[in-house]
């Protein structure tokens, strides 16, 4: 009689993702591609796309309720500054290629999405009602925060990353026309998302609990948005 061959366990990373070292970080590359295409459309339409998709707190108010802008604004960048999209895409490329394989595509995609959302929620509460905001910086700062948690969970050194975060925070506060509010919201949301991903104990239902934790963060952001809606005044 032939012996039944035991199924080989699927190799996984520390954070529950299937280990695929030879697989390209497709979510990272896709987001970069979408942002570049949207930037070209902003130029070609003479600002029409920008005005249709940017976000200001007034867009989540009883006067102009268009909450989808809280996410679409993260795909836009300032047409007057090529350095805006350049730095964001370089940061996304550098950090995304590390974080995405470590946590897996779906966790990483939710991390970016929720960080962008969290950045817009901070803009809702901390920015004048009619001030427009664009950029993937909320998602990028979310990556900074996530990278810090993942490194700490792995026992790696975080000193260099903390210096990088401090420099970016200082630039956000000191340079005019930069939304420090969006950066702050994205950073805090990325930290929370990474804590959920890293701290859920290993086990057969780990992915489920990670997903529920990220869903809870999404729900909290929705609730905060609802709280902020009646606070917005067009004046």
PDB file of C-alpha atoms in Angstrom, residues 21-190:
ATOM      1  CA  UNK A  21       9.775  36.308  -3.083  1.00  0.00           C
ATOM      2  CA  UNK A  22       9.665  36.150  -6.881  1.00  0.00           C
ATOM      3  CA  UNK A  23       6.321  37.932  -7.226  1.00  0.00           C
ATOM      4  CA  UNK A  24       6.275  41.618  -8.194  1.00  0.00           C
ATOM      5  CA  UNK A  25       4.429  44.038  -5.854  1.00  0.00           C
ATOM      6  CA  UNK A  26       1.554  44.538  -8.276  1.00  0.00           C
ATOM      7  CA  UNK A  27      -0.601  46.687  -5.972  1.00  0.00           C
ATOM      8  CA  UNK A  28       2.263  49.157  -5.578  1.00  0.00           C
ATOM      9  CA  UNK A  29       2.925  49.301  -9.307  1.00  0.00           C
ATOM     10  CA  UNK A  30      -0.791  49.601 -10.079  1.00  0.00           C
ATOM     11  CA  UNK A  31      -1.292  52.541  -7.705  1.00  0.00           C
ATOM     12  CA  UNK A  32       1.755  54.298  -9.156  1.00  0.00           C
ATOM     13  CA  UNK A  33       0.425  53.724 -12.681  1.00  0.00           C
ATOM     14  CA  UNK A  34      -3.036  55.059 -11.792  1.00  0.00           C
ATOM     15  CA  UNK A  35      -1.571  58.176 -10.153  1.00  0.00           C
ATOM     16  CA  UNK A  36       0.603  58.882 -13.203  1.00  0.00           C
ATOM     17  CA  UNK A  37      -2.351  58.447 -15.583  1.00  0.00           C
ATOM     18  CA  UNK A  38      -4.514  60.718 -13.427  1.00  0.00           C
ATOM     19  CA  UNK A  39      -1.742  63.329 -13.367  1.00  0.00           C
ATOM     20  CA  UNK A  40      -1.616  63.315 -17.164  1.00  0.00           C
ATOM     21  CA  UNK A  41      -5.405  63.668 -17.281  1.00  0.00           C
ATOM     22  CA  UNK A  42      -5.186  66.632 -14.927  1.00  0.00           C
ATOM     23  CA  UNK A  43      -2.864  68.317 -17.397  1.00  0.00           C
ATOM     24  CA  UNK A  44      -4.837  67.378 -20.499  1.00  0.00           C
ATOM     25  CA  UNK A  45      -8.185  68.566 -19.096  1.00  0.00           C
ATOM     26  CA  UNK A  46      -6.906  71.907 -17.907  1.00  0.00           C
ATOM     27  CA  UNK A  47      -7.885  71.294 -14.305  1.00  0.00           C
ATOM     28  CA  UNK A  48     -11.351  69.824 -14.921  1.00  0.00           C
ATOM     29  CA  UNK A  49     -10.396  66.413 -13.502  1.00  0.00           C
ATOM     30  CA  UNK A  50      -8.685  68.091 -10.561  1.00  0.00           C
ATOM     31  CA  UNK A  51     -11.760  70.120  -9.635  1.00  0.00           C
ATOM     32  CA  UNK A  52     -14.083  67.131 -10.037  1.00  0.00           C
ATOM     33  CA  UNK A  53     -12.063  64.841  -7.791  1.00  0.00           C
ATOM     34  CA  UNK A  54     -10.200  66.948  -5.219  1.00  0.00           C
ATOM     35  CA  UNK A  55     -11.392  67.003  -1.631  1.00  0.00           C
ATOM     36  CA  UNK A  56     -12.291  69.842   0.702  1.00  0.00           C
ATOM     37  CA  UNK A  57     -14.299  69.490   3.942  1.00  0.00           C
ATOM     38  CA  UNK A  58     -17.231  71.180   2.203  1.00  0.00           C
ATOM     39  CA  UNK A  59     -17.573  68.012   0.092  1.00  0.00           C
ATOM     40  CA  UNK A  60     -18.639  66.113   3.198  1.00  0.00           C
ATOM     41  CA  UNK A  61     -21.240  68.570   4.417  1.00  0.00           C
ATOM     42  CA  UNK A  62     -24.963  69.071   3.987  1.00  0.00           C
ATOM     43  CA  UNK A  63     -24.195  71.705   1.312  1.00  0.00           C
ATOM     44  CA  UNK A  64     -22.223  69.434  -1.052  1.00  0.00           C
ATOM     45  CA  UNK A  65     -22.180  65.806   0.035  1.00  0.00           C
ATOM     46  CA  UNK A  66     -19.652  64.040  -2.221  1.00  0.00           C
ATOM     47  CA  UNK A  67     -17.778  61.738   0.175  1.00  0.00           C
ATOM     48  CA  UNK A  68     -16.078  59.715  -2.575  1.00  0.00           C
ATOM     49  CA  UNK A  69     -13.734  62.656  -3.003  1.00  0.00           C
ATOM     50  CA  UNK A  70     -12.091  61.626   0.277  1.00  0.00           C
ATOM     51  CA  UNK A  71     -10.531  58.765  -1.715  1.00  0.00           C
ATOM     52  CA  UNK A  72     -10.319  60.112  -5.266  1.00  0.00           C
ATOM     53  CA  UNK A  73      -8.262  63.070  -4.056  1.00  0.00           C
ATOM     54  CA  UNK A  74      -5.487  60.620  -3.130  1.00  0.00           C
ATOM     55  CA  UNK A  75      -5.023  59.781  -6.820  1.00  0.00           C
ATOM     56  CA  UNK A  76      -4.420  63.422  -7.784  1.00  0.00           C
ATOM     57  CA  UNK A  77      -1.390  65.672  -7.404  1.00  0.00           C
ATOM     58  CA  UNK A  78      -0.705  69.354  -7.773  1.00  0.00           C
ATOM     59  CA  UNK A  79      -0.394  70.119 -11.514  1.00  0.00           C
ATOM     60  CA  UNK A  80       1.816  73.100 -10.702  1.00  0.00           C
ATOM     61  CA  UNK A  81       4.457  70.985  -8.964  1.00  0.00           C
ATOM     62  CA  UNK A  82       5.939  67.916 -10.619  1.00  0.00           C
ATOM     63  CA  UNK A  83       7.976  67.332  -7.467  1.00  0.00           C
ATOM     64  CA  UNK A  84       4.733  66.594  -5.578  1.00  0.00           C
ATOM     65  CA  UNK A  85       3.940  63.469  -7.574  1.00  0.00           C
ATOM     66  CA  UNK A  86       7.622  62.594  -7.988  1.00  0.00           C
ATOM     67  CA  UNK A  87       8.367  62.371  -4.268  1.00  0.00           C
ATOM     68  CA  UNK A  88       5.128  60.551  -3.493  1.00  0.00           C
ATOM     69  CA  UNK A  89       5.667  57.952  -6.203  1.00  0.00           C
ATOM     70  CA  UNK A  90       9.312  57.405  -5.233  1.00  0.00           C
ATOM     71  CA  UNK A  91       8.285  56.895  -1.594  1.00  0.00           C
ATOM     72  CA  UNK A  92       5.490  54.545  -2.635  1.00  0.00           C
ATOM     73  CA  UNK A  93       7.905  52.572  -4.812  1.00  0.00           C
ATOM     74  CA  UNK A  94      10.591  52.317  -2.117  1.00  0.00           C
ATOM     75  CA  UNK A  95       8.342  51.400   0.797  1.00  0.00           C
ATOM     76  CA  UNK A  96       5.662  49.528  -1.130  1.00  0.00           C
ATOM     77  CA  UNK A  97       8.144  46.987  -2.471  1.00  0.00           C
ATOM     78  CA  UNK A  98       8.990  46.093   1.134  1.00  0.00           C
ATOM     79  CA  UNK A  99       5.602  46.313   2.860  1.00  0.00           C
ATOM     80  CA  UNK A 100       3.461  44.650   0.174  1.00  0.00           C
ATOM     81  CA  UNK A 101       5.327  41.298   0.098  1.00  0.00           C
ATOM     82  CA  UNK A 102       5.530  41.292   3.901  1.00  0.00           C
ATOM     83  CA  UNK A 103       1.798  41.694   4.555  1.00  0.00           C
ATOM     84  CA  UNK A 104       0.263  40.434   1.302  1.00  0.00           C
ATOM     85  CA  UNK A 105      -1.629  42.204  -1.443  1.00  0.00           C
ATOM     86  CA  UNK A 106      -5.070  42.486   0.184  1.00  0.00           C
ATOM     87  CA  UNK A 107      -3.752  43.717   3.539  1.00  0.00           C
ATOM     88  CA  UNK A 108      -1.473  46.158   1.781  1.00  0.00           C
ATOM     89  CA  UNK A 109      -4.260  47.437  -0.463  1.00  0.00           C
ATOM     90  CA  UNK A 110      -6.489  48.052   2.559  1.00  0.00           C
ATOM     91  CA  UNK A 111      -3.600  49.741   4.352  1.00  0.00           C
ATOM     92  CA  UNK A 112      -3.185  52.225   1.500  1.00  0.00           C
ATOM     93  CA  UNK A 113      -6.926  52.764   1.133  1.00  0.00           C
ATOM     94  CA  UNK A 114      -7.548  53.324   4.837  1.00  0.00           C
ATOM     95  CA  UNK A 115      -4.492  55.573   5.210  1.00  0.00           C
ATOM     96  CA  UNK A 116      -5.764  57.780   2.370  1.00  0.00           C
ATOM     97  CA  UNK A 117      -9.207  57.790   4.008  1.00  0.00           C
ATOM     98  CA  UNK A 118      -7.716  58.611   7.393  1.00  0.00           C
ATOM     99  CA  UNK A 119      -5.819  61.508   5.868  1.00  0.00           C
ATOM    100  CA  UNK A 120      -9.050  62.931   4.466  1.00  0.00           C
ATOM    101  CA  UNK A 121     -10.811  62.501   7.812  1.00  0.00           C
ATOM    102  CA  UNK A 122      -8.082  64.597   9.452  1.00  0.00           C
ATOM    103  CA  UNK A 123      -8.518  67.190   6.694  1.00  0.00           C
ATOM    104  CA  UNK A 124     -12.263  67.221   7.422  1.00  0.00           C
ATOM    105  CA  UNK A 125     -11.700  68.187  11.050  1.00  0.00           C
ATOM    106  CA  UNK A 126      -8.569  70.349  10.805  1.00  0.00           C
ATOM    107  CA  UNK A 127      -8.776  72.220   7.484  1.00  0.00           C
ATOM    108  CA  UNK A 128     -10.937  75.215   6.456  1.00  0.00           C
ATOM    109  CA  UNK A 129     -14.101  74.069   4.680  1.00  0.00           C
ATOM    110  CA  UNK A 130     -13.240  75.359   1.212  1.00  0.00           C
ATOM    111  CA  UNK A 131      -9.546  74.461   1.132  1.00  0.00           C
ATOM    112  CA  UNK A 132      -8.944  71.792  -1.563  1.00  0.00           C
ATOM    113  CA  UNK A 133      -6.529  68.939  -0.912  1.00  0.00           C
ATOM    114  CA  UNK A 134      -4.930  66.470  -3.318  1.00  0.00           C
ATOM    115  CA  UNK A 135      -2.168  63.901  -3.155  1.00  0.00           C
ATOM    116  CA  UNK A 136      -1.222  60.378  -2.158  1.00  0.00           C
ATOM    117  CA  UNK A 137       0.722  61.717   0.819  1.00  0.00           C
ATOM    118  CA  UNK A 138      -1.801  60.373   3.335  1.00  0.00           C
ATOM    119  CA  UNK A 139      -1.279  56.867   1.975  1.00  0.00           C
ATOM    120  CA  UNK A 140       2.498  57.390   1.859  1.00  0.00           C
ATOM    121  CA  UNK A 141       2.598  58.541   5.477  1.00  0.00           C
ATOM    122  CA  UNK A 142       0.465  55.515   6.293  1.00  0.00           C
ATOM    123  CA  UNK A 143       3.231  53.400   4.777  1.00  0.00           C
ATOM    124  CA  UNK A 144       5.772  55.192   6.964  1.00  0.00           C
ATOM    125  CA  UNK A 145       3.753  54.345  10.070  1.00  0.00           C
ATOM    126  CA  UNK A 146       3.164  50.763   8.945  1.00  0.00           C
ATOM    127  CA  UNK A 147       6.846  50.253   8.191  1.00  0.00           C
ATOM    128  CA  UNK A 148       7.724  51.402  11.698  1.00  0.00           C
ATOM    129  CA  UNK A 149       5.340  48.901  13.333  1.00  0.00           C
ATOM    130  CA  UNK A 150       6.443  46.040  11.074  1.00  0.00           C
ATOM    131  CA  UNK A 151      10.114  46.702  11.785  1.00  0.00           C
ATOM    132  CA  UNK A 152       9.485  46.884  15.524  1.00  0.00           C
ATOM    133  CA  UNK A 153       7.522  43.637  15.395  1.00  0.00           C
ATOM    134  CA  UNK A 154      10.424  41.979  13.574  1.00  0.00           C
ATOM    135  CA  UNK A 155      12.989  43.233  16.084  1.00  0.00           C
ATOM    136  CA  UNK A 156      14.723  45.397  13.466  1.00  0.00           C
ATOM    137  CA  UNK A 157      16.253  48.825  14.013  1.00  0.00           C
ATOM    138  CA  UNK A 158      13.907  51.784  13.473  1.00  0.00           C
ATOM    139  CA  UNK A 159      16.188  54.749  14.177  1.00  0.00           C
ATOM    140  CA  UNK A 160      16.723  55.677  10.525  1.00  0.00           C
ATOM    141  CA  UNK A 161      13.021  55.428   9.764  1.00  0.00           C
ATOM    142  CA  UNK A 162      12.144  57.644  12.736  1.00  0.00           C
ATOM    143  CA  UNK A 163      14.555  60.278  11.426  1.00  0.00           C
ATOM    144  CA  UNK A 164      12.914  60.075   7.985  1.00  0.00           C
ATOM    145  CA  UNK A 165       9.435  60.428   9.502  1.00  0.00           C
ATOM    146  CA  UNK A 166      10.585  63.368  11.653  1.00  0.00           C
ATOM    147  CA  UNK A 167      12.041  65.147   8.614  1.00  0.00           C
ATOM    148  CA  UNK A 168       8.844  64.656   6.631  1.00  0.00           C
ATOM    149  CA  UNK A 169       6.701  65.850   9.534  1.00  0.00           C
ATOM    150  CA  UNK A 170       8.891  68.950   9.861  1.00  0.00           C
ATOM    151  CA  UNK A 171       8.587  69.668   6.136  1.00  0.00           C
ATOM    152  CA  UNK A 172       4.808  69.248   6.396  1.00  0.00           C
ATOM    153  CA  UNK A 173       4.633  71.832   9.173  1.00  0.00           C
ATOM    154  CA  UNK A 174       7.149  74.355   7.869  1.00  0.00           C
ATOM    155  CA  UNK A 175       6.603  74.434   4.102  1.00  0.00           C
ATOM    156  CA  UNK A 176       3.510  76.359   2.925  1.00  0.00           C
ATOM    157  CA  UNK A 177       0.705  74.700   0.942  1.00  0.00           C
ATOM    158  CA  UNK A 178       1.406  71.226   2.318  1.00  0.00           C
ATOM    159  CA  UNK A 179      -1.459  69.445   4.061  1.00  0.00           C
ATOM    160  CA  UNK A 180       0.068  68.446   7.388  1.00  0.00           C
ATOM    161  CA  UNK A 181      -3.458  67.436   8.381  1.00  0.00           C
ATOM    162  CA  UNK A 182      -3.622  64.753   5.693  1.00  0.00           C
ATOM    163  CA  UNK A 183      -0.129  63.567   6.562  1.00  0.00           C
ATOM    164  CA  UNK A 184      -1.006  63.272  10.249  1.00  0.00           C
ATOM    165  CA  UNK A 185      -4.237  61.388   9.572  1.00  0.00           C
ATOM    166  CA  UNK A 186      -2.519  59.002   7.179  1.00  0.00           C
ATOM    167  CA  UNK A 187       0.345  58.352   9.591  1.00  0.00           C
ATOM    168  CA  UNK A 188      -1.944  57.546  12.523  1.00  0.00           C
ATOM    169  CA  UNK A 189      -4.177  55.324  10.393  1.00  0.00           C
ATOM    170  CA  UNK A 190      -1.191  53.447   8.990  1.00  0.00           C
TER     171      UNK A 190
END
